[in-house]
Amino acid sequence: MPRILRCAVTWVAIWLSGPSAAFADGGTVRFSERHGNYVITAFTSPTPLRAGPVDISVLVQDAASGEPASDVAVVVRLNAIDQPQAVLTQSATAASATNKLFRAALFELPWAGRWRAEISISGPAGPAETGCELEVGDPLPAWLTLW
């Protein structure tokens, strides 16, 4: 294969795989809302969201001061809407996050479809719960992940 064609194919593969190749805190903002004494912001990566490895990062802030709440426990639960028996649960931790102001939970989503993400917070300012619906697409073709 000529060098120019090989380079073009490589760049297209990188562009198509986008953020799914590397996870970090952040990604697509799913919501930012006040619940109880906290402002909770949830992010997902990759963009677009696909079956396979998924990062859900959560930033929890004190609602009064806007300061990050570092002394909270965060649990993320994913429920497959079309298959209610499928429930995945992870603690979102600073250890799993690149930016230690975030709490991150890493999941391996087994299939595409509609999922409900539920986030539970517990800390000195009390408990809070929130969530959102996620539309998860098909995984990338295997040939793209080999690049």
mmCIF file of C-alpha atoms in Angstrom:
data_model
loop_
_atom_site.group_PDB
_atom_site.id
_atom_site.type_symbol
_atom_site.label_atom_id
_atom_site.label_comp_id
_atom_site.label_asym_id
_atom_site.label_seq_id
_atom_site.Cartn_x
_atom_site.Cartn_y
_atom_site.Cartn_z
ATOM 1 C CA MET A 1 0.000 0.000 0.000
ATOM 2 C CA PRO A 2 1.467 3.395 -0.913
ATOM 3 C CA ARG A 3 2.641 5.486 2.042
ATOM 4 C CA ILE A 4 0.169 8.330 1.434
ATOM 5 C CA LEU A 5 -2.773 5.930 1.352
ATOM 6 C CA ARG A 6 -1.571 4.176 4.510
ATOM 7 C CA CYS A 7 -1.314 7.559 6.298
ATOM 8 C CA ALA A 8 -4.795 8.575 5.131
ATOM 9 C CA VAL A 9 -6.331 5.304 6.331
ATOM 10 C CA THR A 10 -4.581 5.666 9.707
ATOM 11 C CA TRP A 11 -5.886 9.228 10.191
ATOM 12 C CA VAL A 12 -9.420 8.214 9.239
ATOM 13 C CA ALA A 13 -9.296 5.349 11.762
ATOM 14 C CA ILE A 14 -8.043 7.688 14.498
ATOM 15 C CA TRP A 15 -10.711 10.262 13.655
ATOM 16 C CA LEU A 16 -13.492 7.657 13.675
ATOM 17 C CA SER A 17 -12.370 6.093 16.927
ATOM 18 C CA GLY A 18 -12.080 9.565 18.468
ATOM 19 C CA PRO A 19 -12.188 9.782 22.254
ATOM 20 C CA SER A 20 -12.970 6.093 22.623
ATOM 21 C CA ALA A 21 -9.283 5.310 22.323
ATOM 22 C CA ALA A 22 -8.452 7.063 25.589
ATOM 23 C CA PHE A 23 -10.532 7.797 28.623
ATOM 24 C CA ALA A 24 -10.221 10.841 30.787
ATOM 25 C CA ASP A 25 -12.392 12.809 33.133
ATOM 26 C CA GLY A 26 -14.914 14.649 31.099
ATOM 27 C CA GLY A 27 -16.361 13.905 27.713
ATOM 28 C CA THR A 28 -19.974 14.708 26.945
ATOM 29 C CA VAL A 29 -21.867 16.540 29.689
ATOM 30 C CA ARG A 30 -25.017 14.521 30.383
ATOM 31 C CA PHE A 31 -26.415 16.845 33.031
ATOM 32 C CA SER A 32 -25.477 19.430 35.631
ATOM 33 C CA GLU A 33 -28.128 19.833 38.303
ATOM 34 C CA ARG A 34 -28.593 20.783 41.903
ATOM 35 C CA HIS A 35 -29.762 17.931 44.130
ATOM 36 C CA GLY A 36 -29.924 18.439 47.863
ATOM 37 C CA ASN A 37 -26.842 20.333 48.977
ATOM 38 C CA TYR A 38 -24.806 19.417 45.894
ATOM 39 C CA VAL A 39 -24.417 20.398 42.277
ATOM 40 C CA ILE A 40 -23.820 17.157 40.377
ATOM 41 C CA THR A 41 -22.353 17.124 36.882
ATOM 42 C CA ALA A 42 -22.023 13.848 34.976
ATOM 43 C CA PHE A 43 -19.857 13.248 31.906
ATOM 44 C CA THR A 44 -19.572 10.222 29.637
ATOM 45 C CA SER A 45 -16.878 9.061 27.297
ATOM 46 C CA PRO A 46 -16.441 7.989 24.512
ATOM 47 C CA THR A 47 -18.344 10.356 22.292
ATOM 48 C CA PRO A 48 -20.559 9.083 20.804
ATOM 49 C CA LEU A 49 -21.318 6.598 23.548
ATOM 50 C CA ARG A 50 -20.823 3.013 22.338
ATOM 51 C CA ALA A 51 -21.023 -0.488 23.759
ATOM 52 C CA GLY A 52 -17.668 -1.549 25.185
ATOM 53 C CA PRO A 53 -15.495 0.442 27.578
ATOM 54 C CA VAL A 54 -17.314 3.481 28.991
ATOM 55 C CA ASP A 55 -16.131 6.112 31.465
ATOM 56 C CA ILE A 56 -18.691 7.917 33.623
ATOM 57 C CA SER A 57 -17.129 10.803 35.499
ATOM 58 C CA VAL A 58 -18.918 12.809 38.162
ATOM 59 C CA LEU A 59 -18.048 16.228 39.562
ATOM 60 C CA VAL A 60 -19.750 16.923 42.889
ATOM 61 C CA GLN A 61 -19.729 20.499 44.178
ATOM 62 C CA ASP A 62 -21.042 22.102 47.339
ATOM 63 C CA ALA A 63 -24.197 23.938 46.211
ATOM 64 C CA ALA A 64 -23.570 26.919 48.499
ATOM 65 C CA SER A 65 -19.912 27.599 47.743
ATOM 66 C CA GLY A 66 -19.389 25.904 44.372
ATOM 67 C CA GLU A 67 -16.276 24.229 45.778
ATOM 68 C CA PRO A 68 -15.636 20.607 44.808
ATOM 69 C CA ALA A 69 -16.859 18.202 47.482
ATOM 70 C CA SER A 70 -13.904 15.934 48.164
ATOM 71 C CA ASP A 71 -15.420 14.016 51.058
ATOM 72 C CA VAL A 72 -18.296 12.315 49.232
ATOM 73 C CA ALA A 73 -18.898 8.738 48.145
ATOM 74 C CA VAL A 74 -20.291 8.288 44.635
ATOM 75 C CA VAL A 75 -21.945 5.146 43.256
ATOM 76 C CA VAL A 76 -23.004 4.811 39.610
ATOM 77 C CA ARG A 77 -25.554 2.197 38.615
ATOM 78 C CA LEU A 78 -26.433 1.418 34.987
ATOM 79 C CA ASN A 79 -29.732 -0.320 34.203
ATOM 80 C CA ALA A 80 -30.502 -1.625 30.727
ATOM 81 C CA ILE A 81 -33.989 -0.228 30.026
ATOM 82 C CA ASP A 82 -34.943 -2.974 27.576
ATOM 83 C CA GLN A 83 -33.472 -5.727 29.766
ATOM 84 C CA PRO A 84 -34.288 -4.807 33.394
ATOM 85 C CA GLN A 85 -32.329 -7.752 34.803
ATOM 86 C CA ALA A 86 -29.085 -6.199 33.493
ATOM 87 C CA VAL A 87 -27.688 -3.941 36.214
ATOM 88 C CA LEU A 88 -24.067 -2.802 36.464
ATOM 89 C CA THR A 89 -22.805 -1.009 39.581
ATOM 90 C CA GLN A 90 -19.460 0.687 40.267
ATOM 91 C CA SER A 91 -18.136 3.028 42.906
ATOM 92 C CA ALA A 92 -16.871 6.172 41.235
ATOM 93 C CA THR A 93 -13.560 7.049 42.843
ATOM 94 C CA ALA A 94 -10.886 9.707 42.657
ATOM 95 C CA ALA A 95 -8.357 6.874 42.204
ATOM 96 C CA SER A 96 -10.032 5.994 38.880
ATOM 97 C CA ALA A 97 -10.068 9.648 37.793
ATOM 98 C CA THR A 98 -7.261 11.543 36.120
ATOM 99 C CA ASN A 99 -8.436 14.843 37.610
ATOM 100 C CA LYS A 100 -8.803 14.179 41.338
ATOM 101 C CA LEU A 101 -11.689 16.683 41.594
ATOM 102 C CA PHE A 102 -13.766 14.102 39.690
ATOM 103 C CA ARG A 103 -14.978 10.647 40.652
ATOM 104 C CA ALA A 104 -14.791 8.148 37.782
ATOM 105 C CA ALA A 105 -16.400 4.754 37.220
ATOM 106 C CA LEU A 106 -15.301 2.513 34.362
ATOM 107 C CA PHE A 107 -17.790 0.098 32.829
ATOM 108 C CA GLU A 108 -17.769 -2.499 30.079
ATOM 109 C CA LEU A 109 -21.201 -2.139 28.457
ATOM 110 C CA PRO A 110 -22.119 -5.476 26.870
ATOM 111 C CA TRP A 111 -24.543 -4.163 24.248
ATOM 112 C CA ALA A 112 -26.051 -1.131 22.563
ATOM 113 C CA GLY A 113 -29.432 0.238 23.541
ATOM 114 C CA ARG A 114 -31.048 2.485 26.108
ATOM 115 C CA TRP A 115 -29.510 2.546 29.584
ATOM 116 C CA ARG A 116 -30.485 4.470 32.715
ATOM 117 C CA ALA A 117 -27.556 5.913 34.682
ATOM 118 C CA GLU A 118 -28.326 6.496 38.360
ATOM 119 C CA ILE A 119 -25.863 8.379 40.539
ATOM 120 C CA SER A 120 -26.001 8.236 44.335
ATOM 121 C CA ILE A 121 -24.030 10.647 46.498
ATOM 122 C CA SER A 122 -23.457 10.363 50.239
ATOM 123 C CA GLY A 123 -21.437 12.800 52.284
ATOM 124 C CA PRO A 124 -21.438 15.244 55.196
ATOM 125 C CA ALA A 125 -23.971 17.512 53.440
ATOM 126 C CA GLY A 126 -26.411 14.594 53.181
ATOM 127 C CA PRO A 127 -27.456 12.193 50.438
ATOM 128 C CA ALA A 128 -28.468 12.990 46.866
ATOM 129 C CA GLU A 129 -29.622 10.936 43.907
ATOM 130 C CA THR A 130 -30.027 11.763 40.262
ATOM 131 C CA GLY A 131 -29.728 10.154 36.872
ATOM 132 C CA CYS A 132 -30.327 10.302 33.181
ATOM 133 C CA GLU A 133 -31.053 8.084 30.203
ATOM 134 C CA LEU A 134 -28.196 7.161 27.877
ATOM 135 C CA GLU A 135 -28.438 6.003 24.295
ATOM 136 C CA VAL A 136 -25.560 3.600 23.650
ATOM 137 C CA GLY A 137 -24.566 2.824 20.084
ATOM 138 C CA ASP A 138 -23.044 -0.285 18.583
ATOM 139 C CA PRO A 139 -19.361 -0.936 19.308
ATOM 140 C CA LEU A 140 -16.725 0.099 16.809
ATOM 141 C CA PRO A 141 -15.956 -2.523 14.188
ATOM 142 C CA ALA A 142 -13.038 -4.731 15.272
ATOM 143 C CA TRP A 143 -10.922 -3.643 12.309
ATOM 144 C CA LEU A 144 -10.994 -0.041 13.531
ATOM 145 C CA THR A 145 -9.789 -0.993 16.999
ATOM 146 C CA LEU A 146 -6.716 -2.712 15.542
ATOM 147 C CA TRP A 147 -5.244 0.525 14.186
#
